[in-house]
mmCIF file of C-alpha atoms (C1' of nucleotides) in Angstrom:
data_model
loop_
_atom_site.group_PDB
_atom_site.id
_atom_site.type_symbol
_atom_site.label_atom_id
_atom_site.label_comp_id
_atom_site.label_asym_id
_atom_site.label_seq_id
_atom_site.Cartn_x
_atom_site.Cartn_y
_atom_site.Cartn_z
ATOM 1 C CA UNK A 946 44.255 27.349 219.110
ATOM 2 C CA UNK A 947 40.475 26.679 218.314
ATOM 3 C CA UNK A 948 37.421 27.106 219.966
ATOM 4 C CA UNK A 949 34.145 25.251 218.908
ATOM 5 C CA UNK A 950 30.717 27.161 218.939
ATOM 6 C CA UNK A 951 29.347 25.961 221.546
ATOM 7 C CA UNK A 952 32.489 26.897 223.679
ATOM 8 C CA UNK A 953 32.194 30.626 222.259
ATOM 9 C CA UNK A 954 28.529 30.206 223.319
ATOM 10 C CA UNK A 955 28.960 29.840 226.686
ATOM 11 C CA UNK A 956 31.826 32.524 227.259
ATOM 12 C CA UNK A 957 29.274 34.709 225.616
ATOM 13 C CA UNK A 958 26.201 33.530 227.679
ATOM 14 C CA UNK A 959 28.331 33.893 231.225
ATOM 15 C CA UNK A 960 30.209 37.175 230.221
ATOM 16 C CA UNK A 961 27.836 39.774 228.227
ATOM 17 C CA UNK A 962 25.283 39.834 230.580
ATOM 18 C CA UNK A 963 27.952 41.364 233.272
ATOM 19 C CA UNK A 964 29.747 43.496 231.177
ATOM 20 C CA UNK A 965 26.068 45.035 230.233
ATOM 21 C CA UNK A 966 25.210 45.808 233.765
ATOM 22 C CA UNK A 967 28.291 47.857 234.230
ATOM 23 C CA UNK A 968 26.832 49.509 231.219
ATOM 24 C CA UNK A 969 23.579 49.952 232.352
ATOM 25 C CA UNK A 970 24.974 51.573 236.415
ATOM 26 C CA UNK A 971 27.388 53.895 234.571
ATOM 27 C CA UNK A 972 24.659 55.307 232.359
ATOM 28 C CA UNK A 973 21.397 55.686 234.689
ATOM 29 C CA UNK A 974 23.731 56.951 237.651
ATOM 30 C CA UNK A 975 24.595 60.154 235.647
ATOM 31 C CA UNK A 976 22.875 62.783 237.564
ATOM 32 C CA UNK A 977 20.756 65.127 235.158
ATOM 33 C CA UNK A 978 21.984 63.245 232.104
ATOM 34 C CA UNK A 979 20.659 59.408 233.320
ATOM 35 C CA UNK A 980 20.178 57.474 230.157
ATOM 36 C CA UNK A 981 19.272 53.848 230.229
ATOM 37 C CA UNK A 982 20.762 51.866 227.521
ATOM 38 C CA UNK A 983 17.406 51.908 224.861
ATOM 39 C CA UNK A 984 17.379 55.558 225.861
ATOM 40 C CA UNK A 985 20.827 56.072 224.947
ATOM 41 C CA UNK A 986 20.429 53.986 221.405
ATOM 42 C CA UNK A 987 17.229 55.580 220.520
ATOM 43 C CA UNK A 988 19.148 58.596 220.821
ATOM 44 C CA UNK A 989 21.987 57.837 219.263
ATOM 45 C CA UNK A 990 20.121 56.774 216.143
ATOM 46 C CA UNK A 991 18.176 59.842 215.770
ATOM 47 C CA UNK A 992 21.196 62.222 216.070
ATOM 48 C CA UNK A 993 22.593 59.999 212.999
ATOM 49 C CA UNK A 994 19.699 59.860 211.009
ATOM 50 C CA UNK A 995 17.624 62.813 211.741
ATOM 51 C CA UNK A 996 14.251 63.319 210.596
ATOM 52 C CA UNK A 997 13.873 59.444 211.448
ATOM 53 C CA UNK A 998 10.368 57.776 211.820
ATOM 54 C CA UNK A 999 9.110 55.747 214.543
ATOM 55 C CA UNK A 1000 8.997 52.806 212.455
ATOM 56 C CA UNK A 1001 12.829 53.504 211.268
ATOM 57 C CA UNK A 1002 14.146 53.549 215.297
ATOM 58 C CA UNK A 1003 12.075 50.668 215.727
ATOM 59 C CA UNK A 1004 13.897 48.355 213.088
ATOM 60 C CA UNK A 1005 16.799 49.977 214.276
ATOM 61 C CA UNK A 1006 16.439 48.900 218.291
ATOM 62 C CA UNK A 1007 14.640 45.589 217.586
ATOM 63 C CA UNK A 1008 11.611 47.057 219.058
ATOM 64 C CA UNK A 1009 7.931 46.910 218.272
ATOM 65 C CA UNK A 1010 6.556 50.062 217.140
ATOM 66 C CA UNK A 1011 4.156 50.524 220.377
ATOM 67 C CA UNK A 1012 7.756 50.033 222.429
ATOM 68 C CA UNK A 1013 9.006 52.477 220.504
ATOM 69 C CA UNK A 1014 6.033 54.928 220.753
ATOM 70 C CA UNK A 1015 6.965 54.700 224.494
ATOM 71 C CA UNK A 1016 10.601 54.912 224.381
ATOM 72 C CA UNK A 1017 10.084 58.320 222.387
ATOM 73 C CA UNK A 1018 7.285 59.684 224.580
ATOM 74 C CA UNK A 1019 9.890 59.266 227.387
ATOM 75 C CA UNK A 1020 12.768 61.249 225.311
ATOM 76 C CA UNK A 1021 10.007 63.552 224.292
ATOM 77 C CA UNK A 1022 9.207 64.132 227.705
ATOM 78 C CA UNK A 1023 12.461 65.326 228.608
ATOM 79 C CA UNK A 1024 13.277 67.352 226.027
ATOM 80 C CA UNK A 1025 15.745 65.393 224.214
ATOM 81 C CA UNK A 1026 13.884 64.725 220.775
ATOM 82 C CA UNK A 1027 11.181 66.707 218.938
ATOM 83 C CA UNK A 1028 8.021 64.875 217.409
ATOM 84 C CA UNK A 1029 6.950 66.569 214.336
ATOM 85 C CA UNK A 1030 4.787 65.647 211.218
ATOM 86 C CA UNK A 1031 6.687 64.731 208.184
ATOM 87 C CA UNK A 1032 5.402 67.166 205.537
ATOM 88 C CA UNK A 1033 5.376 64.906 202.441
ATOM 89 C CA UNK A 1034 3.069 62.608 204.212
ATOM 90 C CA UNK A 1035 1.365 62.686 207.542
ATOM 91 C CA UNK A 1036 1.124 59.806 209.076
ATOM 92 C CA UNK A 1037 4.952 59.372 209.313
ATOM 93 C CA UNK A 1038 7.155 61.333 212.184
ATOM 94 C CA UNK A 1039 9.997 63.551 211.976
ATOM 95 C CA UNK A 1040 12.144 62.798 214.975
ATOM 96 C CA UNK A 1041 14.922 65.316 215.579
ATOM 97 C CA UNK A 1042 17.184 65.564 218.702
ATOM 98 C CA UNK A 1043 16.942 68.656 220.443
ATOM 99 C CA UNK A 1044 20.423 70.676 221.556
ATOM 100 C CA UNK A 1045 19.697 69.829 224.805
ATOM 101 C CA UNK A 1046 19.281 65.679 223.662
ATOM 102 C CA UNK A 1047 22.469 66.180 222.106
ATOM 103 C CA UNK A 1048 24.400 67.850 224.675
ATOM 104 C CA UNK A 1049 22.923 64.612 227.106
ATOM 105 C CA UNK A 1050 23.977 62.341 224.721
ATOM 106 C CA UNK A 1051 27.476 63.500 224.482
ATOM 107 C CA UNK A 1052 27.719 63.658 228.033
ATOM 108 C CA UNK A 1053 26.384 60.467 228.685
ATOM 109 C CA UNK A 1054 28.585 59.125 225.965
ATOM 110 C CA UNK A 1055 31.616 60.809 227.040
ATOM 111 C CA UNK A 1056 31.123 59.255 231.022
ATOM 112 C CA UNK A 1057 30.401 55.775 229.865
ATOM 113 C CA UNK A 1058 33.238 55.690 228.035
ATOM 114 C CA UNK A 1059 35.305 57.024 230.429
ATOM 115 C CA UNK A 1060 33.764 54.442 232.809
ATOM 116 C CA UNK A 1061 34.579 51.424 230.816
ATOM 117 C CA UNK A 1062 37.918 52.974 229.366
ATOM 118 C CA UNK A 1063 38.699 53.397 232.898
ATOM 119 C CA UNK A 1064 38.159 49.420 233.792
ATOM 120 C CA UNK A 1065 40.110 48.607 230.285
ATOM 121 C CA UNK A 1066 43.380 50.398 231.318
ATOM 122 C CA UNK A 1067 44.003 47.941 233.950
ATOM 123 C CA UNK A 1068 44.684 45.509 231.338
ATOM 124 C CA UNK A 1069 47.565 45.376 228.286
ATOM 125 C CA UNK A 1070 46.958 46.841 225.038
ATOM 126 C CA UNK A 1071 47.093 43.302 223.521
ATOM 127 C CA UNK A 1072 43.976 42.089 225.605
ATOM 128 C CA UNK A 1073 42.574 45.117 224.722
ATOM 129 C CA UNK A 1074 43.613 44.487 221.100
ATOM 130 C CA UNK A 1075 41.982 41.475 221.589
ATOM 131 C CA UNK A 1076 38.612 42.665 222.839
ATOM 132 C CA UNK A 1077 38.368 45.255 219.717
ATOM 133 C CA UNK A 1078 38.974 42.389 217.059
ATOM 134 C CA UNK A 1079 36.127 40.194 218.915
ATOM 135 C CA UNK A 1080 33.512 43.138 219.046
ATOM 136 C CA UNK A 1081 34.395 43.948 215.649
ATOM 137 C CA UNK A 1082 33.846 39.857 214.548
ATOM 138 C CA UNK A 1083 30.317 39.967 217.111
ATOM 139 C CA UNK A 1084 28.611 43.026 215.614
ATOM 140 C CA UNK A 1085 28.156 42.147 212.247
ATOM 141 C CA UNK A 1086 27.052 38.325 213.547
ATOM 142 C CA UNK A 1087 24.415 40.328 215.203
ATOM 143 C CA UNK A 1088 23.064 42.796 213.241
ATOM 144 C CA UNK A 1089 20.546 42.039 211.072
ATOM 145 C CA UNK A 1090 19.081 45.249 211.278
ATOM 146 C CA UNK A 1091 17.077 44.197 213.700
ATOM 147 C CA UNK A 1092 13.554 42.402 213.152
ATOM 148 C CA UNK A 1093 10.844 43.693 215.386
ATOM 149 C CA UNK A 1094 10.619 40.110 216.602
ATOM 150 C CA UNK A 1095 7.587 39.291 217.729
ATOM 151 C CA UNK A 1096 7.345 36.925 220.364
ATOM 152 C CA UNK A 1097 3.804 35.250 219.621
ATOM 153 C CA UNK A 1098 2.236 33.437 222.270
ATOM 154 C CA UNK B 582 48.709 45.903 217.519
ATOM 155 C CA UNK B 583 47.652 48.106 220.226
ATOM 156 C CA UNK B 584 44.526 48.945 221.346
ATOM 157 C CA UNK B 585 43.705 52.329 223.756
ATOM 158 C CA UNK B 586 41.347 52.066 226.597
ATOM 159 C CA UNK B 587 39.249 54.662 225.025
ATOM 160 C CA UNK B 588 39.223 52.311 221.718
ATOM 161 C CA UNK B 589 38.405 49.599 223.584
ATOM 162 C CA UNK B 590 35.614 51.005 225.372
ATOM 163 C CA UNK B 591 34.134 52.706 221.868
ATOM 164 C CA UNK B 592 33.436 48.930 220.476
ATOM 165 C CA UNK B 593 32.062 47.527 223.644
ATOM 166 C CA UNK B 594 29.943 49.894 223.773
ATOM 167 C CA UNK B 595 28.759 49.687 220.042
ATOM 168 C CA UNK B 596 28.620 45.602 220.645
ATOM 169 C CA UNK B 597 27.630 44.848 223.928
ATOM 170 C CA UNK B 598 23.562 45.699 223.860
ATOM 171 C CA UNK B 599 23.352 44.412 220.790
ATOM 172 C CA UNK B 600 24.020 40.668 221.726
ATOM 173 C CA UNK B 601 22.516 41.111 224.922
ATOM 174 C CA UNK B 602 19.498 41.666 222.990
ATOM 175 C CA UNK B 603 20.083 38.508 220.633
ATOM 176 C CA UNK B 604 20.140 36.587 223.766
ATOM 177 C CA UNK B 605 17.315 38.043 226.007
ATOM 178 C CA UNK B 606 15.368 37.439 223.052
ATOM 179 C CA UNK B 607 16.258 33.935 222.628
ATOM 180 C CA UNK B 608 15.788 33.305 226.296
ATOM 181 C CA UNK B 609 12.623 34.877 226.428
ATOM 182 C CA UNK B 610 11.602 32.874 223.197
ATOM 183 C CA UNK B 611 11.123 29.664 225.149
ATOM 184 C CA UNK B 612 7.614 29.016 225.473
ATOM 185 C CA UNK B 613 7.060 27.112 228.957
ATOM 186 C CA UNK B 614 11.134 27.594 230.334
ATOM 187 C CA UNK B 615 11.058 31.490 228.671
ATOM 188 C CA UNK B 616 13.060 32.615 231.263
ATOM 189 C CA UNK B 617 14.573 36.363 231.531
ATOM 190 C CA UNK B 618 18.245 36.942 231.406
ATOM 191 C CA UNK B 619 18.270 37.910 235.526
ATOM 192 C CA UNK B 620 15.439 35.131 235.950
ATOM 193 C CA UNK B 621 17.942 32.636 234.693
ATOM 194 C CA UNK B 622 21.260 34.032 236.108
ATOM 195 C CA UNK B 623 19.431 33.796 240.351
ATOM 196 C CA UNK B 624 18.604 30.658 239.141
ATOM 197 C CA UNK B 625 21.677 29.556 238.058
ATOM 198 C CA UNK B 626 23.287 30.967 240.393
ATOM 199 C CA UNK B 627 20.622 28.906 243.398
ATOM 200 C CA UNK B 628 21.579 25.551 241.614
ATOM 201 C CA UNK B 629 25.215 26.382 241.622
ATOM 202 C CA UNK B 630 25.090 27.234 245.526
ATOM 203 C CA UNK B 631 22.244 25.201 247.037
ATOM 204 C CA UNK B 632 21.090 27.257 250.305
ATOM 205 C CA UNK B 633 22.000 30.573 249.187
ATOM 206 C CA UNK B 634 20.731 33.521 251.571
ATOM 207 C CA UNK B 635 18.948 36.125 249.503
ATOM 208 C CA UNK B 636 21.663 38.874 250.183
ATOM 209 C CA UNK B 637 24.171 36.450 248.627
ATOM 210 C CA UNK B 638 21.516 36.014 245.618
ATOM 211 C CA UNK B 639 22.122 40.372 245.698
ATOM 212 C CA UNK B 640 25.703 40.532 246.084
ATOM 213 C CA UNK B 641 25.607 38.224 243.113
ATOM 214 C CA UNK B 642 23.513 39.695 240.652
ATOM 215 C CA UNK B 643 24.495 43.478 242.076
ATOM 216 C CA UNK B 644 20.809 43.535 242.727
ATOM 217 C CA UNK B 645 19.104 45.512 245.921
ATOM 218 C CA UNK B 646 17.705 43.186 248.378
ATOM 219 C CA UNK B 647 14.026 44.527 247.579
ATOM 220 C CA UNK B 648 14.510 43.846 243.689
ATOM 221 C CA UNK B 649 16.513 40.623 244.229
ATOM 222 C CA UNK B 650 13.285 39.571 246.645
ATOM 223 C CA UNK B 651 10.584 40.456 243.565
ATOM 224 C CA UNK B 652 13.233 38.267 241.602
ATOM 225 C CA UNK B 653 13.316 35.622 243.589
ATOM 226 C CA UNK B 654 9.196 35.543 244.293
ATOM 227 C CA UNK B 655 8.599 35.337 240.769
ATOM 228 C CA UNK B 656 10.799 31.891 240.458
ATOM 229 C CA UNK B 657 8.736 31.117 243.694
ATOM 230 C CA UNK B 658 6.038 31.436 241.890
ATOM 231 C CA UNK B 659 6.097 29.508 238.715
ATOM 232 C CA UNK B 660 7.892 26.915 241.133
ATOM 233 C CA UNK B 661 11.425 27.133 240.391
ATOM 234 C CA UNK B 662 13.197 27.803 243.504
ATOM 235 C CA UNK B 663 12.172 27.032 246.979
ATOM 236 C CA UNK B 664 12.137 29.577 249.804
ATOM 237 C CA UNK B 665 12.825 28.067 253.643
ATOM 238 C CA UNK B 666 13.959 29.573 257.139
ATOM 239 C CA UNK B 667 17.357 29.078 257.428
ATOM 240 C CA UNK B 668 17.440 26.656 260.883
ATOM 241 C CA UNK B 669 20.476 28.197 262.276
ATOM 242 C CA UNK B 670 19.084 32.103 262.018
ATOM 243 C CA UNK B 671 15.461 32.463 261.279
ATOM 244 C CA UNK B 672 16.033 35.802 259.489
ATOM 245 C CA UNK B 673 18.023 34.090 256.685
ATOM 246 C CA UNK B 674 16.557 32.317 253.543
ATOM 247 C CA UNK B 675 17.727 29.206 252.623
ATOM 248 C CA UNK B 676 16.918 28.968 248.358
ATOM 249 C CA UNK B 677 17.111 25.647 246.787
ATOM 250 C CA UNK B 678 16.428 25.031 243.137
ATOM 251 C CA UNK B 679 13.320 22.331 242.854
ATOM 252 C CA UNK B 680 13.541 19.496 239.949
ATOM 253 C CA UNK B 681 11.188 21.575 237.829
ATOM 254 C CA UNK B 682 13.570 24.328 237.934
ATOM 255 C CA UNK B 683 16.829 22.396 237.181
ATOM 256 C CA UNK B 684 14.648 21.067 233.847
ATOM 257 C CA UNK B 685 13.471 24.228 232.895
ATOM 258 C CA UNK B 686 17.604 25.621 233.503
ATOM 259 C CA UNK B 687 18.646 23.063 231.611
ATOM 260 C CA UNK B 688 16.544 23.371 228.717
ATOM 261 C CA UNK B 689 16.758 27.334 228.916
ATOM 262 C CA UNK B 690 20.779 26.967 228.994
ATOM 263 C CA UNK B 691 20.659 24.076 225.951
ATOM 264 C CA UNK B 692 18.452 25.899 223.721
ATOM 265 C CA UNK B 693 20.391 29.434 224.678
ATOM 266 C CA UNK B 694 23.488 27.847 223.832
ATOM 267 C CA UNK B 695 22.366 26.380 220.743
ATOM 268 C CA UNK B 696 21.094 29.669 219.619
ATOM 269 C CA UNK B 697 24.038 31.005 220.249
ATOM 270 C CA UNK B 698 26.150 28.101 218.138
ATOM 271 C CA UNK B 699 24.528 28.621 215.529
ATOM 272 C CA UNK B 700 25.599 32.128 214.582
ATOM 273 C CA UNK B 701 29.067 31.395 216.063
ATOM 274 C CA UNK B 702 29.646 28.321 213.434
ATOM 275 C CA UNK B 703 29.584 30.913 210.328
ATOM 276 C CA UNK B 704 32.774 32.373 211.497
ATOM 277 C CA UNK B 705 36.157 30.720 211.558
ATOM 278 C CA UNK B 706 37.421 28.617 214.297
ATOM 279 C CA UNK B 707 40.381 31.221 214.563
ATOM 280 C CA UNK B 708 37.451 34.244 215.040
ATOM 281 C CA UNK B 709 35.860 32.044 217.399
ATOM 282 C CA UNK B 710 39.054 32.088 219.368
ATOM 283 C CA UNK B 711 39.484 35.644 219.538
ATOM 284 C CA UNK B 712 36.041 35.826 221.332
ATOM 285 C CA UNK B 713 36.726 33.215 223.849
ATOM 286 C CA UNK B 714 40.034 34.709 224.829
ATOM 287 C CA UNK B 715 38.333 38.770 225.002
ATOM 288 C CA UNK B 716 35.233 36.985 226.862
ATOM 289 C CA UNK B 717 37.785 35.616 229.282
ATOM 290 C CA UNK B 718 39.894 39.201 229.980
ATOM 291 C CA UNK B 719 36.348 40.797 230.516
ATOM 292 C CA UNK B 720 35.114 37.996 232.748
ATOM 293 C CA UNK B 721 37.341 39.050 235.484
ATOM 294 C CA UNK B 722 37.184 42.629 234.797
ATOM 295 C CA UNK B 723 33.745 43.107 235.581
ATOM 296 C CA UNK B 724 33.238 40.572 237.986
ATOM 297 C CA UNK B 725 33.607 42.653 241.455
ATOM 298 C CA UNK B 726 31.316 40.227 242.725
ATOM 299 C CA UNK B 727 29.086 43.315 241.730
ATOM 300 C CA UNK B 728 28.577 45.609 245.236
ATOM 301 C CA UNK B 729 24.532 46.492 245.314
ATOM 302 C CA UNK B 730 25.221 49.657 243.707
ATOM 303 C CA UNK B 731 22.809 52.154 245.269
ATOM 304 C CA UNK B 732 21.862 54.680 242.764
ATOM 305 C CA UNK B 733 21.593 57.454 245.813
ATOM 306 C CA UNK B 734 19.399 60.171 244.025
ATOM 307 C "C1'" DT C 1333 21.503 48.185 267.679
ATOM 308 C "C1'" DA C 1334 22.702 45.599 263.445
ATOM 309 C "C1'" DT C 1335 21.242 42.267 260.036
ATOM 310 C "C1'" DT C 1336 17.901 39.998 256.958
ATOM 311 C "C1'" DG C 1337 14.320 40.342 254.364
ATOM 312 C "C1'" DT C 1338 9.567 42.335 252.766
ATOM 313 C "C1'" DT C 1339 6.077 45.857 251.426
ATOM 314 C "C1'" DA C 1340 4.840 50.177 249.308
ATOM 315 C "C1'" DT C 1341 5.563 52.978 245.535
ATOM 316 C "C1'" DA C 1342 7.262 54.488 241.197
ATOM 317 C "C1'" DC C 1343 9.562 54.307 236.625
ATOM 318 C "C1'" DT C 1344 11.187 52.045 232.553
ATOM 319 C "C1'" DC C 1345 11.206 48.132 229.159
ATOM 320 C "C1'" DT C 1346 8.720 45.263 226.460
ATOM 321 C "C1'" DA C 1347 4.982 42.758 224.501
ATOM 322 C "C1'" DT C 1348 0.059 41.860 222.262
ATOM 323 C "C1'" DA C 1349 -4.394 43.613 220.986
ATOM 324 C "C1'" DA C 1350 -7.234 47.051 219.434
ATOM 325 C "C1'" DC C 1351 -7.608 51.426 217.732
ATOM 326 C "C1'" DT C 1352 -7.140 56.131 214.737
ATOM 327 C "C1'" DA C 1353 -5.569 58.717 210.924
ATOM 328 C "C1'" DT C 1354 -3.653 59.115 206.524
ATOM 329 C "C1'" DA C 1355 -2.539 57.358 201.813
ATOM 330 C "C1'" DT D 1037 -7.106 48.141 201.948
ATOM 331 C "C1'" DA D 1038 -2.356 49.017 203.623
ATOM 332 C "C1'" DT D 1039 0.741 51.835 206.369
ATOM 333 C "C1'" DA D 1040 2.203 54.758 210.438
ATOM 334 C "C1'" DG D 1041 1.560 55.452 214.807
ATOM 335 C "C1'" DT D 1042 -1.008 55.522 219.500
ATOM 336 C "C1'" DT D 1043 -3.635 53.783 223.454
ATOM 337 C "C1'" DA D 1044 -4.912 50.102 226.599
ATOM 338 C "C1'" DT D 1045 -3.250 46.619 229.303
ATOM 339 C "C1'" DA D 1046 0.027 43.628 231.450
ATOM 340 C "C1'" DG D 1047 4.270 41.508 233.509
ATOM 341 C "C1'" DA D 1048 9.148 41.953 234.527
ATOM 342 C "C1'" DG D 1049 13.288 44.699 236.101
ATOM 343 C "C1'" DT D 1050 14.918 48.011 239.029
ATOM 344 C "C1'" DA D 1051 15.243 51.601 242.482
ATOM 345 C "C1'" DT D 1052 14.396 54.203 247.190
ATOM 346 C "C1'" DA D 1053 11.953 54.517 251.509
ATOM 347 C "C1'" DA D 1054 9.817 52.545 255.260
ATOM 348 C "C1'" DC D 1055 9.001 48.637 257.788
ATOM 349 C "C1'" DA D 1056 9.050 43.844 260.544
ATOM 350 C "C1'" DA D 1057 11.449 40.132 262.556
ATOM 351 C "C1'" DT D 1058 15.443 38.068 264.434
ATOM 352 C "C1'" DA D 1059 20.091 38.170 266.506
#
DNA sequence: TATTGTTATACTCTATAACTATA
DNA sequence: TATAGTTATAGAGTATAACAATA
């Protein structure tokens, strides 16, 4: 068995953009908790690396830093994450999740997964097996810790 | 090799954004076609089934019929897609893709595609595989032919 | 009355451009 | 001057609620 590139390609193109909208439902139609996905990441990050800056969660997400400034206003906002001045040097932020971001996050977390772990029992454990070993090949492939990429018109 | 559902679930979750960003980006990165991922799936989705009513254009996308009809206006719009009165009931749509908007599918898909190739040829052919055959036990999995999904708040 | 679709409204995501504040 | 971040502005994605037109 072998499969070219371009025939990879195409599974890819017709399949990840379905199995991300199941994603996407499961998450926002938490009550209270209600996540969407850069919500979710953005959080995520900053429980691993707290104390991170805006520019650090931007190169993590992909995102440009005004993006960013957004996506953390709206966490802010809620309560999740706490915007404070780094003390060594003040024009950098100290973003720390909140015990109420966490307990969200783990919630969240915790539903998704039961969501998509849910979908995944239907199958055998060797497709399943087989799904692990092709995230685990696809998420190195695709990150490169994450360039702001600009789009320049 | 066994896998749990709750294993399972953990990766795709990890993976999944990630290369849905790599490909947004990509599609986005088009100057003149720079279609969005949703922009191109109604599309693709008009050319595959010439006449399509807006609700099937929904059921499709597991869109509501107001978002699906913003959707749909802007391919309208940049003269993609056409929009006529069914003949047989005047309250339906009949959506046809136009010439320009089989090009600019084309060339979206191609370049998409190619995009995509290229980070799938650094792996092995065996790797490669592996992500065709998970792609095609998720495929089904998640294809419900997605209900609207009311969020209900 | 039920079905098909649109309009009004509101958030979020995301970008570029222009700005402020600190180093 | 270079770096970190914000504000202004804009278009797309998405939803619910309320509506209009047709069957």
């Amino acid at each position: 068995m072998h499969a070219t590139p371009e025939e990879a390609a195409r599974e890819l193109l017709e399949t990840v953009p379905i199995v991300t909208r199941e994603i996407r439902f499961e998450m926002r139609s938490q009550r209270l908790a209600g996540l969407t996905v850069p919500q979710f990441r953005a959080l995520a990050f900053i429980d691993r690396n707290s104390g991170s800056s805006l520019l650090e969660v931007a190169n993590h997400m992909g995102l440009t830093p005004p993006s960013t400034s957004r996506l953390v206003d709206g966490l802010i906002a809620r309560g999740m994450i706490t915007r404070e001045d780094h003390p060594a040097d003040r024009r950098r932020l100290k973003l720390t999740v909140t015990h109420c971001g966490q307990e969200i996050l783990e919630t969240s977390r915790r539903s998704t997964l039961a969501c998509l772990a849910k979908r995944l029992s239907s199958i055998n454990a060797s497709d399943r097996e087989t799904i692990v070993k092709a995230m685990k090949v696809l998420q190195p492939m695709f990150t490169s810790d994450a360039q702001p990429r600009k789009l320049m018109k």
